[in-house]
Coordinates of C-alpha atoms in Angstrom, one line a residue:
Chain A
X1070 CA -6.2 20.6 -2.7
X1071 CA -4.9 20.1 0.9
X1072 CA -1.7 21.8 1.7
X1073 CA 0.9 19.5 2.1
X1074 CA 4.9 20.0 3.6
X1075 CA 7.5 20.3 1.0
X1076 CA 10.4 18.4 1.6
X1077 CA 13.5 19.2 -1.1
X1078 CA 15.8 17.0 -2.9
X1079 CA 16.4 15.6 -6.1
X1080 CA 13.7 16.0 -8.9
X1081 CA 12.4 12.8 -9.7
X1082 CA 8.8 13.9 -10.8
X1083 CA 6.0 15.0 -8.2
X1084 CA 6.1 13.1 -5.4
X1085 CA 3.4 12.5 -2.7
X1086 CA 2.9 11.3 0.5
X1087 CA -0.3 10.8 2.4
X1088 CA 0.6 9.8 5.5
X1089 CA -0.5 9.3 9.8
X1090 CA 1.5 11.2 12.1
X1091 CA 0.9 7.9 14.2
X1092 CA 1.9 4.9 12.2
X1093 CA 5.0 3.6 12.6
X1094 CA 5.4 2.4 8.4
X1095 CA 4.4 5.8 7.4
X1096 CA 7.2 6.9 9.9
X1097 CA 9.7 4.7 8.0
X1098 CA 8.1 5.7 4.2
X1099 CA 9.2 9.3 5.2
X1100 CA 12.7 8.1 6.6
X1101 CA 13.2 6.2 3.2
X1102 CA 12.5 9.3 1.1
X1103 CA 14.5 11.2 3.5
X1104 CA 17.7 8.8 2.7
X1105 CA 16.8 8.6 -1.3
X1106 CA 17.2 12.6 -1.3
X1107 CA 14.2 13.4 -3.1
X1108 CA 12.0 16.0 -3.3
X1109 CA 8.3 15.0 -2.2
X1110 CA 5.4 16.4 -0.2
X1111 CA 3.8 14.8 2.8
X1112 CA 0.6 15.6 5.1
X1113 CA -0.2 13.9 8.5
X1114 CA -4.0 13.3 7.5
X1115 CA -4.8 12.7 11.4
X1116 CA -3.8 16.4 11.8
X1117 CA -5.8 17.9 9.3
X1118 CA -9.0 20.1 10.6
X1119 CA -12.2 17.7 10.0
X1120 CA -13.4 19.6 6.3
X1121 CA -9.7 19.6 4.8
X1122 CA -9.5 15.6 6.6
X1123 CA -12.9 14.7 5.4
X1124 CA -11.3 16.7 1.3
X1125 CA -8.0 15.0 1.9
X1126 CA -9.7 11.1 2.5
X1127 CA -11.6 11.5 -0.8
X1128 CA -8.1 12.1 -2.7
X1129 CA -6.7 9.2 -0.9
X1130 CA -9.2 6.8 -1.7
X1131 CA -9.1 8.1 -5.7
X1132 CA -5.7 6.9 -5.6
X1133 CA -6.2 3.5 -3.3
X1134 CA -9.7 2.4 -2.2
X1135 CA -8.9 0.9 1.0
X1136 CA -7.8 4.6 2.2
X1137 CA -5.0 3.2 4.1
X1138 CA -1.3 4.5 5.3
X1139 CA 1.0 5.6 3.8
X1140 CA 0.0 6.3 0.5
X1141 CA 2.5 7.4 -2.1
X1142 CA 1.8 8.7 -5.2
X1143 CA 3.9 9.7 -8.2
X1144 CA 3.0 11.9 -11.0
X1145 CA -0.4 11.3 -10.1
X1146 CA -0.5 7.9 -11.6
X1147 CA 1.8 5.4 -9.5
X1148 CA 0.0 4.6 -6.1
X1149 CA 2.4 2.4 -3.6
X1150 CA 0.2 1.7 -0.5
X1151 CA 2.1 0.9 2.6
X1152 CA 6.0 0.4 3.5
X1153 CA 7.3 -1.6 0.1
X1154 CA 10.6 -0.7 0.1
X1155 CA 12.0 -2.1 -2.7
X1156 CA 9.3 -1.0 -5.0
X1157 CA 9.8 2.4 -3.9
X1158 CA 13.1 2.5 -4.4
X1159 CA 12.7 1.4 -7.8
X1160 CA 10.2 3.7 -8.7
X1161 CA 12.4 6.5 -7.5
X1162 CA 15.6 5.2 -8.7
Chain B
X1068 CA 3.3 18.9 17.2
X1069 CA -0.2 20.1 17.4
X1070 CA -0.5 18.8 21.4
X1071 CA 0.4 15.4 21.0
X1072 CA 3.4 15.4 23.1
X1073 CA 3.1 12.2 25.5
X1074 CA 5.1 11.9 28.5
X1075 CA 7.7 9.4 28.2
X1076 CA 6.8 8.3 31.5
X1077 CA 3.6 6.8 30.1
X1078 CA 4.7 5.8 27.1
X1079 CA 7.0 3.6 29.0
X1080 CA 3.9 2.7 31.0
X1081 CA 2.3 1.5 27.9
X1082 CA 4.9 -0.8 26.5
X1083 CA 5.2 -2.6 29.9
X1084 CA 1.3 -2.5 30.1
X1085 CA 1.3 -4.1 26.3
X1086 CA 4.1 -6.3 26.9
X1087 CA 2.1 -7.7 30.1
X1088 CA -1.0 -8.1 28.3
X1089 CA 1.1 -10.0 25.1
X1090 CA 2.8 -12.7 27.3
X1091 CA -0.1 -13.5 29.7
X1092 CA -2.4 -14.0 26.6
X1093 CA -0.2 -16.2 24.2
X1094 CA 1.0 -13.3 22.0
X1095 CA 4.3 -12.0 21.2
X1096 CA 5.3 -7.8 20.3
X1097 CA 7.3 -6.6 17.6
X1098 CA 11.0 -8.2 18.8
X1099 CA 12.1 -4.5 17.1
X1100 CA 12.0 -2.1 20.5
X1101 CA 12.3 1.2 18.7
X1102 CA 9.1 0.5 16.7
X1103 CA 7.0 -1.1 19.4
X1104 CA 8.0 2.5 21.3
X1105 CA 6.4 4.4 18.4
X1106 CA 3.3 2.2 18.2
X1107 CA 3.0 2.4 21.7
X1108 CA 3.4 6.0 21.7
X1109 CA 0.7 6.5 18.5
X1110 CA -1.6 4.5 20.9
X1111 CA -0.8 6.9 23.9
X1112 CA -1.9 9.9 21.4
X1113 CA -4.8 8.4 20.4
X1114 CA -6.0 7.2 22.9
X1115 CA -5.7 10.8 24.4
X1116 CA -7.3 12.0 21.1
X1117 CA -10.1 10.1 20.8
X1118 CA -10.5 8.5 24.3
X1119 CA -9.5 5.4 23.5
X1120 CA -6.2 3.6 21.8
X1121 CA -7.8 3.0 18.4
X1122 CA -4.7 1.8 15.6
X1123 CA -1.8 4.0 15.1
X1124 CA -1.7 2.8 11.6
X1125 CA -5.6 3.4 10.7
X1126 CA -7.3 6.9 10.1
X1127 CA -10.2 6.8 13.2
X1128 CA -13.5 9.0 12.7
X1129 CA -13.2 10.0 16.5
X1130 CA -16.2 7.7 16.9
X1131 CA -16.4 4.8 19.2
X1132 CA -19.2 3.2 17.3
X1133 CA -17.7 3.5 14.1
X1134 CA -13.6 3.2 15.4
X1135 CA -14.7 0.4 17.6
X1136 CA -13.7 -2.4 14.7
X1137 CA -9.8 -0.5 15.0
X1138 CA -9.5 -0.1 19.1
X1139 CA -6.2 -2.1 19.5
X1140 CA -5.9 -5.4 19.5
X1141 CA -7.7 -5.1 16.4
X1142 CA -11.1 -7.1 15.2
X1143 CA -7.7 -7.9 12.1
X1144 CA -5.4 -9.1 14.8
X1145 CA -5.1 -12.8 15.3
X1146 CA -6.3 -13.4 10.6
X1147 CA -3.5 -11.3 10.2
X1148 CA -1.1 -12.8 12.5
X1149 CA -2.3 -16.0 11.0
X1150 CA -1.5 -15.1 7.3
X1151 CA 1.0 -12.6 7.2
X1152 CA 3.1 -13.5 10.7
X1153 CA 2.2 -10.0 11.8
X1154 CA -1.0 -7.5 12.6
X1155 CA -1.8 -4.7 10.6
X1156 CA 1.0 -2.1 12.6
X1157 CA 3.5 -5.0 13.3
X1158 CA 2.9 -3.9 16.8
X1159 CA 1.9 -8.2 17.2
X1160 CA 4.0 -10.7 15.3
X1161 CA 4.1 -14.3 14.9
X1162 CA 6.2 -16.5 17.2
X1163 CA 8.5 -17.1 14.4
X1164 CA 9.1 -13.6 13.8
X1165 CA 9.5 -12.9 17.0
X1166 CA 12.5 -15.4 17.3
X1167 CA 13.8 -13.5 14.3
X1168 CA 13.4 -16.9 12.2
X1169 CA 11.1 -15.4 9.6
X1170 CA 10.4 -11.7 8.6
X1171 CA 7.0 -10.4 8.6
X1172 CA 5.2 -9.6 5.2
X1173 CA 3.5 -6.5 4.4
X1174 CA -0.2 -6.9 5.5
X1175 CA -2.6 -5.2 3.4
X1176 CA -5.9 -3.8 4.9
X1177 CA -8.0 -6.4 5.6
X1178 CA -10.6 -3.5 7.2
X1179 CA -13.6 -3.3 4.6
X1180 CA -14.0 0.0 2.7
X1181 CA -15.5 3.3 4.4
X1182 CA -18.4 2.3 1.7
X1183 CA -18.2 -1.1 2.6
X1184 CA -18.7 -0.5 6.7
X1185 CA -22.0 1.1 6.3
X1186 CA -23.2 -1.5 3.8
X1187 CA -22.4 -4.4 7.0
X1188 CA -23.4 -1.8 9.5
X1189 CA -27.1 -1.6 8.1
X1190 CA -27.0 -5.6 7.0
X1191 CA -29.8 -7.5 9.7
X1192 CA -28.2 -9.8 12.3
X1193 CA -29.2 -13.3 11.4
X1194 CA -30.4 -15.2 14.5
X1195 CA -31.8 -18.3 15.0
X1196 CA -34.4 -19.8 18.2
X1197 CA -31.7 -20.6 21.0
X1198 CA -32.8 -20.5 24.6
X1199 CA -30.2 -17.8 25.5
X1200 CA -28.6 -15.2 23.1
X1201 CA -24.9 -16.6 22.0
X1202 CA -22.0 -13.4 22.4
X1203 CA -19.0 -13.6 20.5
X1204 CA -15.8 -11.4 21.0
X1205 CA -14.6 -10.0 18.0
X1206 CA -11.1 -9.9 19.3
X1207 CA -10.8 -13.8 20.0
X1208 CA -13.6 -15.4 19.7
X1209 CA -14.7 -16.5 22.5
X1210 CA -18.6 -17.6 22.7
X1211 CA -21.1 -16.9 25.7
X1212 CA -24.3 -17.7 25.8
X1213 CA -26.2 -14.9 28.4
X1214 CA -28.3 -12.5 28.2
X1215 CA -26.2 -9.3 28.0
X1216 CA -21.8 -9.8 26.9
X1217 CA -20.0 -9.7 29.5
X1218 CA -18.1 -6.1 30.7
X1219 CA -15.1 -7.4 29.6
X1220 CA -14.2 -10.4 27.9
X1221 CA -13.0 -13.3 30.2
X1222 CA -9.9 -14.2 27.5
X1223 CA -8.7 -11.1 25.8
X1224 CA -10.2 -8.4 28.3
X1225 CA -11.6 -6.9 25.0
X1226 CA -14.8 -4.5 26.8
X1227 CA -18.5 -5.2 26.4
X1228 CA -18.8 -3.3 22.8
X1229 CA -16.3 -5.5 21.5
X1230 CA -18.9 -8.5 21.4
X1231 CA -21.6 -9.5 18.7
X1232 CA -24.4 -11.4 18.3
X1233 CA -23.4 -14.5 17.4
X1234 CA -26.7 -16.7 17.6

């Protein structure tokens, strides 16, 4: 599994985000959890070396087909694709 | 953050550039100035990434042929626009949300799968007996009938490798 940044907070479950260090809604995804205080992990994807991008893309697409930005996952079983801000801050409520 | 910096100085450049390009063709940027900045700087990165300004908001293979689909404006542009009042990034908005009159919806990827590319990519080009080979930009549309496409397109100034067979 690709290493991703930890970011600490508040507990509320394993929280991940897969994200573009380019696009401006992943840019406000990560400014959302910033202000909710929770903990969560992120990884620019477009960074990544090409064998840890090509690893990292397969986990995305698991999780959400399209392999779009930003993904967020929690506890491995919600996937919210893209900026939806009020169903993230429910989910992390 | 991993040699990415961008001047501002061409940043700057790139918004005006964008901004030109917007008003002379009918379309209208993100009315948010902040956020067109960033998408304008994402662009600026790419395009020094990959050599040419594919979508901040996609993930590009580094591949012209493959990217070529997500070199901004978009194939996704003007369906998007249409549906949703905004393109994929919200870098291009409706004219109603750019008066502020209406918000623009999330816009989900319209971009076929990775799987889903190849499938199109390897599908044979239908075309039918026409004295001259019919173009079409994939950016606007527009329809040429001409031996080759031309270098750029007349309308949107998308380049040759923008166009398709069309007939």
């Amino acid at each position: 599994m690709v290493q991703m940044v930890r970011v600490n907070g508040r507990n509320r479950g394993d929280i991940r985000l897969y994200a573009l260090s380019t696009c401006g809604w992943c840019a406000k995804t990560k400014e959302l959890l910033n202000s909710l205080g929770v903990e969560y992990s992120y990884v620019f994807v477009d960074l990544l070396p090409k064998k840890e991008l090509e690893d990292t893309l397969l986990e995305v697409e698991k999780f959400n087909p399209a392999g779009s930005f930003p993904t967020l996952v929690i506890n491995g079983s919600r996937v919210i694709v893209g900026f939806r801000e009020t169903e993230i801050r429910e989910a992390l409520r | 953050m991993s040699g990415d910096e961008i001047p501002r100085e061409l940043i700057e450049e790139k918004v005006s550039a964008l901004r030109k390009d917007a008003e002379s063709g009918g379309y209208f940027l993100n009315p948010d100035a902040g956020f067109v900045w960033q998408l304008a700087r994402g662009l600026c990165i790419n395009e020094k990434r990959y050599g040419y300004p594919s979508c901040p908001c996609r993930l590009a293979v580094g591949r012209r042929e493959e990217d070529r689909d997500i070199i901004c404006p978009c194939d996704y542009r003007d369906p998007d626009l249409e549906e949703f009042g905004a393109c994929y990034c919200a870098l291009y908005v409706s004219p109603s949300v750019a008066q502020g009159k209406t918000a623009p919806l999330p816009v989900p990827e319209r971009r076929p799968t990775r799987s889903e590319r190849v499938s199109v990519a390897t599908r044979a080009g239908r075309t039918i007996d026409v004295p001259l080979p019919v173009w079409r930009c994939r950016v606007c549309g527009y329809l040429c009938a001409r031996e080759t496409p031309p270098l750029v397109c007349p309308v949107c100034k998308a380049s040759k490798d923008r166009f398709e067979r069309f007939m």
